[in-house]
Amino acid sequence: MDPLLIESTEDTPHILLDPGQGKFMIAERSWMENAIEFYEPVVEWLEAYLNAPNPETIFEFHLEYFNTASAKQIAKILLTLEKYSSKTEITIKWHYDKHDMDMLTSGSRYAKLLNINYEFIEH
Amino acid sequence: MHAQDSHSKSDFIYRLFRDTSEDEINYIYQGQFSNSIVEQIMALAERNLEQTEESAKVKKRVYFIMIECLQNITRYQAEDAEQDEGQALFVLQMKRDKYHITTGNIIENGKVEPLREKLVKVNSLDDEQLKDYYREILTNGLLSEKGGAGLGLIEMARKSGNKLLFDFTPLNSTHSFFYYQAALHRESADPADKITPYSLKFVQEIHGKLSQANISMVLSTFFNQESLMSLMGILESQIRKAPQVKKKFFNILVEMLQNIIHHGASPAGKSNGRPGVFFVSEGPEVLELHSGNLVPASTRKALAGKLDLVNRSSLEELNELYNEKLFDFSSDQGKGAGLGILDMRIKSQQPLAYDLFNTDDTNHDFFTLRVDVKKN
């Protein structure tokens, strides 16, 4: 499957989804005005990948900050991963800055509400 | 006491909004001027000028005057380093027919009269005479001990094509506050339309209010994602706080302004953004973010109800509400997530202070919001 690469801008994140390299990552900042539109192709790509996934999928969130509109789309991505967790062993790596307790709180919220393996990585 | 104070600030926002809602931008900053702040102010002007159909000539003149003004401030700061926090002022206003650029700084009373004389002299000359005067000063080397000789003033008067407005407000027995303003007509403007002292009076009045309320920056403009980016850039260099405070501040800022962009109202015919006012003030323990914008009068009750609910909920209840909404995709039609108010309330851990005002237009109410971020 072709990887999905989206370069970051001032208000949109860097996204790399590459099954060949086993890399799945959303990073930097996500505070665009229209998050639904932005994340739609990402969710579509994921759905297609999860039909024939790698045995293991390590999905990394390395965000500096994101708005609530993005929070909801991240929830959608995580739900999609959860739905297919019988087909691939999923691990979420949630990176956060040690000063940024809000980022840790956001990650813990998802971890609590979803049934996926969640790892927190402090920087 | 606190509620009273908050109300007087929302009153101030509303008056400011009424006086500036026709303008493309009103940006006011007072405080210390670092190089990065100067850079971001220039970037803000650039972004806004790009959107206008002004000729390159007019744009260049605006830049020239802005740079001259900002350099005067930084030069003054350097000279008066031992002076107690030389609180300087910079104001950029892009109105329908004119641009106004105002600076203000503290000067010693002994320098007031010589400066006044220079300004009066510059204002008494027409363009040809200004050219001659400039040459005369250059060739005769009549440089003042400050190195300025008013060359900058002459250049500014020539570039602006208008008389410079200025004023001195005595502060105490040793110092005064010096204001001056350069105005440029936009290309589309009627050149016969004279500059009135009112434009400087307006700035002085606002400046007085800002100092009383400890407000360091004000932006009144049409809010859209572009202007939010400009504001982020500017505040990045203006907010000098610990990283965790800064991050919380930016999170709340984005939610606050994207709420205006998604839910704010715009009078007919204005589609490039939602008119609104944003400012930051600093208390002993908190940074306060204030916003003001129009909302459809029909949504007033629902909005007040939502805020009252959020304000009286416990942290636990707030988190439950948040979780419910986070995974509720049934209302995924609009651009917003419906989470903004909850998020601000949770991150701030303080009640959200708000006010609603009737406006002259029965279809629209004016909504002000204040969110506090703890400094420690």
Short mmCIF file of C-alpha atoms in Angstrom, two decimals:
data_model
loop_
_atom_site.label_atom_id
_atom_site.label_comp_id
_atom_site.label_asym_id
_atom_site.label_seq_id
_atom_site.Cartn_x
_atom_site.Cartn_y
_atom_site.Cartn_z
CA MET A 1 0.00 0.00 0.00
CA ASP A 2 1.26 3.49 -0.85
CA PRO A 3 2.38 5.52 2.13
CA LEU A 4 0.54 8.72 3.03
CA LEU A 5 2.78 11.71 3.62
CA ILE A 6 1.42 15.16 4.51
CA GLU A 7 3.95 17.92 5.17
CA SER A 8 3.23 20.19 8.09
CA THR A 9 2.19 23.83 7.83
CA GLU A 10 1.80 26.50 10.49
CA ASP A 11 -1.53 25.04 11.61
CA THR A 12 -1.59 21.47 10.24
CA PRO A 13 0.48 18.49 11.45
CA HIS A 14 3.16 16.39 9.82
CA ILE A 15 1.64 13.02 8.98
CA LEU A 16 3.47 9.92 7.82
CA LEU A 17 1.65 6.62 7.44
CA ASP A 18 4.03 4.07 5.90
CA PRO A 19 3.33 0.34 6.35
CA GLY A 20 6.50 -0.54 4.39
CA GLN A 21 8.70 1.10 7.01
CA GLY A 22 6.28 0.29 9.82
CA LYS A 23 5.92 4.01 10.62
CA PHE A 24 2.66 5.65 11.61
CA MET A 25 2.97 9.13 13.00
CA ILE A 26 1.11 12.40 13.55
CA ALA A 27 3.35 15.22 14.80
CA GLU A 28 3.77 18.96 15.47
CA ARG A 29 0.77 21.26 15.58
CA SER A 30 -2.85 20.70 14.68
CA TRP A 31 -5.09 23.72 15.04
CA MET A 32 -6.61 24.18 11.60
CA GLU A 33 -9.98 25.78 11.12
CA ASN A 34 -11.60 22.79 9.45
CA ALA A 35 -10.32 19.59 11.05
CA ILE A 36 -12.98 17.29 9.57
CA GLU A 37 -11.92 18.16 6.05
CA PHE A 38 -8.23 17.84 6.89
CA TYR A 39 -8.47 14.43 8.59
CA GLU A 40 -10.95 12.83 6.19
CA PRO A 41 -8.28 11.42 3.82
CA VAL A 42 -6.27 10.22 6.83
CA VAL A 43 -9.19 8.21 8.19
CA GLU A 44 -9.94 6.87 4.70
CA TRP A 45 -6.33 5.78 4.24
CA LEU A 46 -6.39 4.04 7.63
CA GLU A 47 -9.60 2.15 6.83
CA ALA A 48 -8.00 0.85 3.63
CA TYR A 49 -4.78 -0.13 5.42
CA LEU A 50 -6.59 -1.91 8.23
CA ASN A 51 -8.25 -4.23 5.75
CA ALA A 52 -4.84 -5.86 5.21
CA PRO A 53 -2.60 -4.52 7.97
CA ASN A 54 0.90 -5.40 9.16
CA PRO A 55 0.91 -7.90 12.06
CA GLU A 56 1.88 -5.00 14.31
CA THR A 57 0.94 -1.30 14.13
CA ILE A 58 2.74 1.20 16.34
CA PHE A 59 0.97 4.54 15.98
CA GLU A 60 2.79 7.58 17.35
CA PHE A 61 1.28 10.90 18.38
CA HIS A 62 3.97 13.48 18.87
CA LEU A 63 1.95 16.67 18.99
CA GLU A 64 2.99 20.04 20.37
CA TYR A 65 -0.59 21.11 20.59
CA PHE A 66 -3.97 20.59 19.03
CA ASN A 67 -7.37 22.28 19.12
CA THR A 68 -10.63 20.64 20.16
CA ALA A 69 -11.70 20.25 16.54
CA SER A 70 -8.57 18.10 16.04
CA ALA A 71 -9.19 16.28 19.35
CA LYS A 72 -12.39 14.93 17.91
CA GLN A 73 -10.73 13.76 14.71
CA ILE A 74 -7.97 12.09 16.74
CA ALA A 75 -10.76 10.31 18.62
CA LYS A 76 -12.07 9.12 15.27
CA ILE A 77 -8.64 7.79 14.25
CA LEU A 78 -8.24 5.97 17.57
CA LEU A 79 -11.72 4.47 17.31
CA THR A 80 -10.90 3.22 13.82
CA LEU A 81 -7.73 1.56 15.13
CA GLU A 82 -9.63 0.02 18.04
CA LYS A 83 -12.21 -1.42 15.66
CA TYR A 84 -9.52 -3.41 13.84
CA SER A 85 -7.46 -4.40 16.86
CA SER A 86 -8.17 -8.10 16.26
CA LYS A 87 -6.35 -7.90 12.90
CA THR A 88 -3.19 -6.13 14.01
CA GLU A 89 -1.49 -5.66 17.31
CA ILE A 90 -1.95 -1.97 18.01
CA THR A 91 0.17 0.19 20.29
CA ILE A 92 -0.36 3.93 20.69
CA LYS A 93 2.75 5.86 21.67
CA TRP A 94 1.68 9.17 23.12
CA HIS A 95 4.61 11.61 23.37
CA TYR A 96 4.40 14.62 25.63
CA ASP A 97 6.66 17.32 26.98
CA LYS A 98 7.30 16.95 30.72
CA HIS A 99 6.09 20.54 31.26
CA ASP A 100 2.91 19.94 29.33
CA MET A 101 0.48 18.30 31.74
CA ASP A 102 -2.46 19.17 29.47
CA MET A 103 -0.97 16.96 26.72
CA LEU A 104 -0.60 14.09 29.18
CA THR A 105 -4.19 14.62 30.37
CA SER A 106 -5.50 14.52 26.81
CA GLY A 107 -3.66 11.27 26.14
CA SER A 108 -4.87 9.69 29.39
CA ARG A 109 -8.41 10.61 28.48
CA TYR A 110 -8.23 8.59 25.25
CA ALA A 111 -6.43 5.73 26.98
CA LYS A 112 -9.17 5.49 29.57
CA LEU A 113 -12.02 5.58 27.09
CA LEU A 114 -10.58 3.14 24.56
CA ASN A 115 -9.56 -0.43 24.67
CA ILE A 116 -6.11 -0.16 23.08
CA ASN A 117 -2.59 -0.56 24.34
CA TYR A 118 -1.35 2.93 25.25
CA GLU A 119 2.20 3.98 26.09
CA PHE A 120 3.20 7.40 27.38
CA ILE A 121 6.58 8.77 26.51
CA GLU A 122 7.87 11.78 28.40
CA HIS A 123 10.40 14.14 26.82
CA MET B 1 -14.69 43.86 43.53
CA HIS B 2 -13.41 41.35 41.02
CA ALA B 3 -16.79 41.07 39.26
CA GLN B 4 -16.98 44.85 39.08
CA ASP B 5 -13.52 44.99 37.53
CA SER B 6 -14.42 42.31 35.02
CA HIS B 7 -17.58 44.15 34.05
CA SER B 8 -15.77 47.41 33.45
CA LYS B 9 -13.39 45.55 31.16
CA SER B 10 -16.20 44.01 29.11
CA ASP B 11 -17.71 47.48 28.89
CA PHE B 12 -14.39 48.71 27.59
CA ILE B 13 -14.27 45.92 24.98
CA TYR B 14 -17.71 46.82 23.72
CA ARG B 15 -16.91 50.51 23.38
CA LEU B 16 -13.66 49.68 21.65
CA PHE B 17 -15.51 47.38 19.28
CA ARG B 18 -18.06 50.05 18.42
CA ASP B 19 -15.34 52.58 17.69
CA THR B 20 -13.20 50.28 15.58
CA SER B 21 -15.46 47.69 13.94
CA GLU B 22 -15.34 49.49 10.59
CA ASP B 23 -11.53 49.31 10.51
CA GLU B 24 -9.54 46.49 9.00
CA ILE B 25 -7.18 46.39 11.91
CA ASN B 26 -6.37 48.17 15.14
CA TYR B 27 -3.32 46.80 16.85
CA ILE B 28 -2.04 48.32 20.07
CA TYR B 29 0.99 47.22 22.04
CA GLN B 30 2.62 48.72 25.09
CA GLY B 31 5.61 47.36 26.91
CA GLN B 32 9.17 46.44 26.12
CA PHE B 33 10.13 46.27 22.46
CA SER B 34 12.51 43.44 21.58
CA ASN B 35 13.76 42.68 18.09
CA SER B 36 11.44 39.72 17.75
CA ILE B 37 8.44 41.83 18.75
CA VAL B 38 9.40 44.42 16.15
CA GLU B 39 9.73 41.64 13.55
CA GLN B 40 6.32 40.20 14.38
CA ILE B 41 4.68 43.63 14.25
CA MET B 42 6.12 44.10 10.77
CA ALA B 43 4.85 40.65 9.78
CA LEU B 44 1.38 41.51 11.04
CA ALA B 45 1.35 44.68 8.94
CA GLU B 46 2.65 42.76 5.95
CA ARG B 47 -0.05 40.12 6.13
CA ASN B 48 -2.71 42.78 6.31
CA LEU B 49 -1.24 44.94 3.58
CA GLU B 50 -0.99 41.92 1.29
CA GLN B 51 -4.74 41.57 1.42
CA THR B 52 -5.32 45.16 0.30
CA GLU B 53 -5.14 46.42 -3.25
CA GLU B 54 -2.72 49.15 -2.30
CA SER B 55 0.07 50.04 -4.72
CA ALA B 56 3.65 49.03 -3.96
CA LYS B 57 4.44 52.72 -3.41
CA VAL B 58 1.92 53.17 -0.60
CA LYS B 59 2.90 49.85 0.98
CA LYS B 60 6.56 50.86 0.98
CA ARG B 61 5.70 54.14 2.66
CA VAL B 62 3.74 52.35 5.38
CA TYR B 63 6.72 50.05 6.01
CA PHE B 64 9.11 52.97 6.05
CA ILE B 65 7.09 54.88 8.62
CA MET B 66 6.56 51.79 10.77
CA ILE B 67 10.25 50.94 10.79
CA GLU B 68 11.20 54.51 11.60
CA CYS B 69 8.70 54.57 14.48
CA LEU B 70 9.76 51.21 15.87
CA GLN B 71 13.43 52.11 15.64
CA ASN B 72 12.78 55.31 17.52
CA ILE B 73 11.24 53.25 20.30
CA THR B 74 14.08 50.73 20.49
CA ARG B 75 16.69 53.51 20.30
CA TYR B 76 14.94 55.33 23.10
CA GLN B 77 14.83 52.15 25.20
CA ALA B 78 18.57 51.66 24.74
CA GLU B 79 19.33 55.24 25.78
CA ASP B 80 17.12 55.14 28.78
CA ALA B 81 18.01 51.66 29.94
CA GLU B 82 18.27 52.66 33.56
CA GLN B 83 14.87 54.33 33.37
CA ASP B 84 12.17 52.35 35.09
CA GLU B 85 10.71 50.00 32.43
CA GLY B 86 10.37 52.52 29.63
CA GLN B 87 6.80 51.57 28.77
CA ALA B 88 6.54 52.52 25.13
CA LEU B 89 3.46 52.41 22.94
CA PHE B 90 2.91 51.42 19.34
CA VAL B 91 -0.40 51.58 17.47
CA LEU B 92 -1.16 50.50 13.93
CA GLN B 93 -4.58 51.34 12.50
CA MET B 94 -5.72 50.45 9.01
CA LYS B 95 -8.91 52.31 8.40
CA ARG B 96 -11.06 52.46 5.31
CA ASP B 97 -9.44 55.61 3.98
CA LYS B 98 -6.22 56.03 5.97
CA TYR B 99 -3.44 54.33 7.84
CA HIS B 100 -2.44 55.73 11.21
CA ILE B 101 0.81 54.84 12.92
CA THR B 102 1.28 56.13 16.45
CA THR B 103 4.16 55.79 18.85
CA GLY B 104 4.53 56.96 22.38
CA ASN B 105 7.35 57.06 24.87
CA ILE B 106 8.44 58.78 28.05
CA ILE B 107 10.80 61.75 27.66
CA GLU B 108 12.53 64.11 30.05
CA ASN B 109 10.69 67.39 30.50
CA GLY B 110 13.79 69.31 29.47
CA LYS B 111 13.54 67.80 25.98
CA VAL B 112 9.90 68.67 25.46
CA GLU B 113 10.31 72.22 24.16
CA PRO B 114 13.16 71.56 21.68
CA LEU B 115 11.22 68.61 20.29
CA ARG B 116 8.02 70.60 20.06
CA GLU B 117 9.89 73.32 18.13
CA LYS B 118 11.23 70.75 15.67
CA LEU B 119 7.80 69.29 15.11
CA VAL B 120 6.18 72.69 14.66
CA LYS B 121 8.91 73.62 12.18
CA VAL B 122 8.49 70.39 10.18
CA ASN B 123 4.73 70.84 10.11
CA SER B 124 5.05 74.43 8.85
CA LEU B 125 6.91 73.38 5.68
CA ASP B 126 5.50 72.11 2.40
CA ASP B 127 7.06 69.24 0.49
CA GLU B 128 9.60 71.36 -1.45
CA GLN B 129 10.63 73.20 1.70
CA LEU B 130 11.00 69.91 3.56
CA LYS B 131 13.37 68.69 0.87
CA ASP B 132 15.47 71.86 1.17
CA TYR B 133 15.45 71.68 4.95
CA TYR B 134 16.59 68.06 4.84
CA ARG B 135 19.47 68.94 2.50
CA GLU B 136 20.41 71.93 4.63
CA ILE B 137 20.65 69.84 7.78
CA LEU B 138 22.69 67.19 5.98
CA THR B 139 25.18 69.61 4.43
CA ASN B 140 25.53 71.86 7.44
CA GLY B 141 25.83 68.89 9.72
CA LEU B 142 23.41 70.37 12.18
CA LEU B 143 23.15 67.09 13.98
CA SER B 144 21.75 67.27 17.45
CA GLU B 145 23.60 65.51 20.23
CA LYS B 146 21.07 62.67 19.92
CA GLY B 147 22.13 62.17 16.34
CA GLY B 148 18.57 62.58 15.15
CA ALA B 149 18.41 66.23 14.11
CA GLY B 150 14.86 65.51 13.17
CA LEU B 151 15.95 63.90 9.90
CA GLY B 152 13.66 60.99 10.70
CA LEU B 153 10.83 63.39 11.42
CA ILE B 154 11.35 65.17 8.11
CA GLU B 155 11.40 61.91 6.21
CA MET B 156 8.26 60.77 7.95
CA ALA B 157 6.43 63.98 7.21
CA ARG B 158 7.43 63.68 3.55
CA LYS B 159 6.49 59.99 3.24
CA SER B 160 3.16 60.39 4.98
CA GLY B 161 2.18 63.45 2.96
CA ASN B 162 0.35 64.76 6.00
CA LYS B 163 1.11 66.89 9.01
CA LEU B 164 2.40 64.95 12.01
CA LEU B 165 0.09 64.94 14.99
CA PHE B 166 1.77 65.10 18.37
CA ASP B 167 1.11 65.74 22.03
CA PHE B 168 2.93 65.78 25.36
CA THR B 169 1.22 64.57 28.53
CA PRO B 170 3.05 65.59 31.71
CA LEU B 171 3.61 62.61 34.00
CA ASN B 172 5.47 64.25 36.89
CA SER B 173 8.00 66.99 37.58
CA THR B 174 10.72 65.27 35.53
CA HIS B 175 9.03 63.33 32.72
CA SER B 176 6.29 63.55 30.12
CA PHE B 177 4.71 61.09 27.73
CA PHE B 178 5.34 61.99 24.10
CA TYR B 179 2.83 60.84 21.47
CA TYR B 180 3.13 61.26 17.79
CA GLN B 181 1.18 60.00 14.88
CA ALA B 182 1.81 59.81 11.16
CA ALA B 183 -1.14 59.29 8.84
CA LEU B 184 -1.15 58.15 5.23
CA HIS B 185 -4.06 58.36 2.85
CA ARG B 186 -4.95 55.14 1.12
CA GLU B 187 -4.88 55.26 -2.64
CA SER B 188 -8.65 55.14 -2.80
CA ALA B 189 -9.03 58.04 -0.36
CA ASP B 190 -9.90 61.62 -1.14
CA PRO B 191 -6.64 63.56 -0.56
CA ALA B 192 -8.66 66.62 0.41
CA ASP B 193 -9.89 64.69 3.42
CA LYS B 194 -7.81 66.22 6.21
CA ILE B 195 -6.28 64.47 9.16
CA THR B 196 -8.04 65.55 12.34
CA PRO B 197 -6.60 65.62 15.84
CA TYR B 198 -9.37 63.22 16.79
CA SER B 199 -7.34 60.24 15.57
CA LEU B 200 -4.59 61.00 18.08
CA LYS B 201 -7.07 61.79 20.88
CA PHE B 202 -8.62 58.37 20.32
CA VAL B 203 -5.27 56.64 20.77
CA GLN B 204 -4.47 58.68 23.89
CA GLU B 205 -7.80 57.80 25.43
CA ILE B 206 -7.29 54.08 24.79
CA HIS B 207 -3.74 54.27 26.09
CA GLY B 208 -5.03 55.70 29.37
CA LYS B 209 -7.48 52.82 29.70
CA LEU B 210 -4.83 50.22 28.91
CA SER B 211 -2.47 51.52 31.55
CA GLN B 212 -5.20 51.55 34.20
CA ALA B 213 -6.25 47.98 33.42
CA ASN B 214 -2.72 46.60 32.90
CA ILE B 215 -3.44 45.62 29.32
CA SER B 216 -0.38 45.02 27.18
CA MET B 217 -1.89 44.32 23.79
CA VAL B 218 -5.14 44.81 21.93
CA LEU B 219 -6.11 43.58 18.51
CA SER B 220 -9.36 44.55 16.89
CA THR B 221 -9.81 43.12 13.42
CA PHE B 222 -11.79 40.72 11.25
CA PHE B 223 -10.90 37.37 12.74
CA ASN B 224 -10.15 34.45 10.46
CA GLN B 225 -7.53 31.70 10.51
CA GLU B 226 -5.01 34.08 8.89
CA SER B 227 -5.36 36.77 11.53
CA LEU B 228 -5.19 34.07 14.21
CA MET B 229 -1.83 33.02 12.77
CA SER B 230 -0.58 36.61 12.90
CA LEU B 231 -1.74 36.91 16.48
CA MET B 232 -0.02 33.65 17.46
CA GLY B 233 3.21 34.96 15.96
CA ILE B 234 2.94 38.24 17.81
CA LEU B 235 2.04 36.71 21.15
CA GLU B 236 4.79 34.12 20.79
CA SER B 237 7.27 36.95 21.33
CA GLN B 238 5.16 39.05 23.69
CA ILE B 239 4.16 36.48 26.29
CA ARG B 240 7.25 35.90 28.37
CA LYS B 241 6.17 33.11 30.67
CA ALA B 242 7.15 29.56 31.60
CA PRO B 243 6.61 27.04 28.75
CA GLN B 244 3.66 25.30 30.44
CA VAL B 245 1.87 28.63 31.01
CA LYS B 246 2.56 29.67 27.45
CA LYS B 247 1.18 26.43 26.07
CA LYS B 248 -2.01 26.68 28.09
CA PHE B 249 -2.32 30.27 26.99
CA PHE B 250 -2.04 29.31 23.31
CA ASN B 251 -4.47 26.42 23.64
CA ILE B 252 -7.06 28.73 25.13
CA LEU B 253 -6.31 31.47 22.63
CA VAL B 254 -6.98 29.11 19.71
CA GLU B 255 -10.27 27.87 21.18
CA MET B 256 -11.40 31.38 22.01
CA LEU B 257 -10.75 32.79 18.56
CA GLN B 258 -11.88 29.75 16.62
CA ASN B 259 -15.15 30.05 18.52
CA ILE B 260 -15.45 33.57 17.10
CA ILE B 261 -14.58 32.30 13.62
CA HIS B 262 -17.12 29.45 13.79
CA HIS B 263 -19.95 31.00 15.76
CA GLY B 264 -19.43 34.75 15.61
CA ALA B 265 -21.73 36.88 13.51
CA SER B 266 -20.74 39.25 10.77
CA PRO B 267 -22.78 42.21 9.57
CA ALA B 268 -24.00 41.78 6.00
CA GLY B 269 -21.44 42.25 3.27
CA LYS B 270 -18.36 41.43 5.33
CA SER B 271 -17.14 37.97 4.54
CA ASN B 272 -13.39 38.14 5.14
CA GLY B 273 -13.77 37.32 8.81
CA ARG B 274 -15.74 38.02 11.96
CA PRO B 275 -15.27 41.46 13.49
CA GLY B 276 -14.00 41.17 17.03
CA VAL B 277 -11.69 42.44 19.71
CA PHE B 278 -9.04 40.49 21.59
CA PHE B 279 -6.80 41.65 24.40
CA VAL B 280 -4.50 40.32 27.09
CA SER B 281 -4.19 41.79 30.54
CA GLU B 282 -2.06 40.70 33.42
CA GLY B 283 -3.10 40.44 37.04
CA PRO B 284 -0.88 39.50 39.99
CA GLU B 285 -1.68 35.80 39.63
CA VAL B 286 -3.24 35.32 36.24
CA LEU B 287 -3.00 36.23 32.58
CA GLU B 288 -6.45 37.18 31.35
CA LEU B 289 -7.55 36.55 27.78
CA HIS B 290 -10.47 38.73 26.72
CA SER B 291 -12.50 38.54 23.57
CA GLY B 292 -15.54 40.35 22.25
CA ASN B 293 -17.60 39.64 19.15
CA LEU B 294 -21.09 39.76 17.68
CA VAL B 295 -23.39 36.77 18.03
CA PRO B 296 -26.81 36.24 16.48
CA ALA B 297 -29.37 37.56 18.99
CA SER B 298 -31.31 34.32 18.51
CA THR B 299 -28.51 32.30 20.12
CA ARG B 300 -28.16 34.51 23.21
CA LYS B 301 -30.15 32.28 25.55
CA ALA B 302 -28.51 29.05 24.46
CA LEU B 303 -25.05 30.57 24.80
CA ALA B 304 -25.70 31.96 28.27
CA GLY B 305 -27.24 28.63 29.30
CA LYS B 306 -24.21 26.71 28.09
CA LEU B 307 -21.77 28.98 29.92
CA ASP B 308 -23.80 28.90 33.15
CA LEU B 309 -23.90 25.11 33.03
CA VAL B 310 -20.17 24.87 32.41
CA ASN B 311 -19.43 27.36 35.18
CA ARG B 312 -21.41 25.58 37.86
CA SER B 313 -20.17 22.08 36.96
CA SER B 314 -17.51 20.30 38.98
CA LEU B 315 -14.30 19.21 37.28
CA GLU B 316 -15.59 15.66 37.27
CA GLU B 317 -18.83 16.65 35.59
CA LEU B 318 -16.93 18.73 33.07
CA ASN B 319 -14.76 15.77 32.15
CA GLU B 320 -17.82 13.58 31.70
CA LEU B 321 -19.41 16.15 29.42
CA TYR B 322 -16.17 16.43 27.49
CA ASN B 323 -15.80 12.67 27.00
CA GLU B 324 -19.38 12.39 25.80
CA LYS B 325 -18.88 15.10 23.19
CA LEU B 326 -15.46 13.85 22.16
CA PHE B 327 -16.91 10.60 20.84
CA ASP B 328 -20.20 11.99 19.58
CA PHE B 329 -19.86 12.22 15.81
CA SER B 330 -23.58 12.62 15.14
CA SER B 331 -23.23 16.41 15.10
CA ASP B 332 -20.13 16.28 12.93
CA GLN B 333 -21.60 18.69 10.40
CA GLY B 334 -20.29 22.02 11.57
CA LYS B 335 -16.62 22.93 11.58
CA GLY B 336 -16.38 23.18 15.37
CA ALA B 337 -16.32 20.27 17.75
CA GLY B 338 -18.62 21.88 20.32
CA LEU B 339 -15.82 21.30 22.82
CA GLY B 340 -14.24 24.73 22.90
CA ILE B 341 -16.04 26.16 25.92
CA LEU B 342 -15.57 22.95 27.93
CA ASP B 343 -11.91 22.81 27.02
CA MET B 344 -11.27 26.42 28.07
CA ARG B 345 -13.10 25.87 31.34
CA ILE B 346 -11.14 22.68 32.12
CA LYS B 347 -7.75 24.12 31.13
CA SER B 348 -8.31 27.38 32.99
CA GLN B 349 -9.87 25.69 36.06
CA GLN B 350 -11.66 28.99 36.65
CA PRO B 351 -15.22 30.01 35.78
CA LEU B 352 -15.51 31.73 32.40
CA ALA B 353 -16.62 35.34 32.91
CA TYR B 354 -18.95 36.57 30.19
CA ASP B 355 -21.28 39.43 29.34
CA LEU B 356 -23.92 39.98 26.68
CA PHE B 357 -24.83 43.46 25.42
CA ASN B 358 -27.68 44.63 23.24
CA THR B 359 -26.43 46.44 20.16
CA ASP B 360 -28.14 48.98 17.90
CA ASP B 361 -28.82 46.09 15.55
CA THR B 362 -31.63 43.93 16.94
CA ASN B 363 -30.30 40.87 15.08
CA HIS B 364 -26.98 40.90 16.87
CA ASP B 365 -25.83 40.92 20.46
CA PHE B 366 -22.29 41.60 21.62
CA PHE B 367 -20.64 38.81 23.58
CA THR B 368 -17.55 39.22 25.77
CA LEU B 369 -15.58 36.40 27.32
CA ARG B 370 -12.72 36.33 29.79
CA VAL B 371 -10.57 33.28 30.47
CA ASP B 372 -7.83 33.24 33.11
CA VAL B 373 -4.56 31.36 32.93
CA LYS B 374 -2.68 30.96 36.19
CA LYS B 375 0.88 32.24 35.99
CA ASN B 376 2.20 29.62 38.39
#
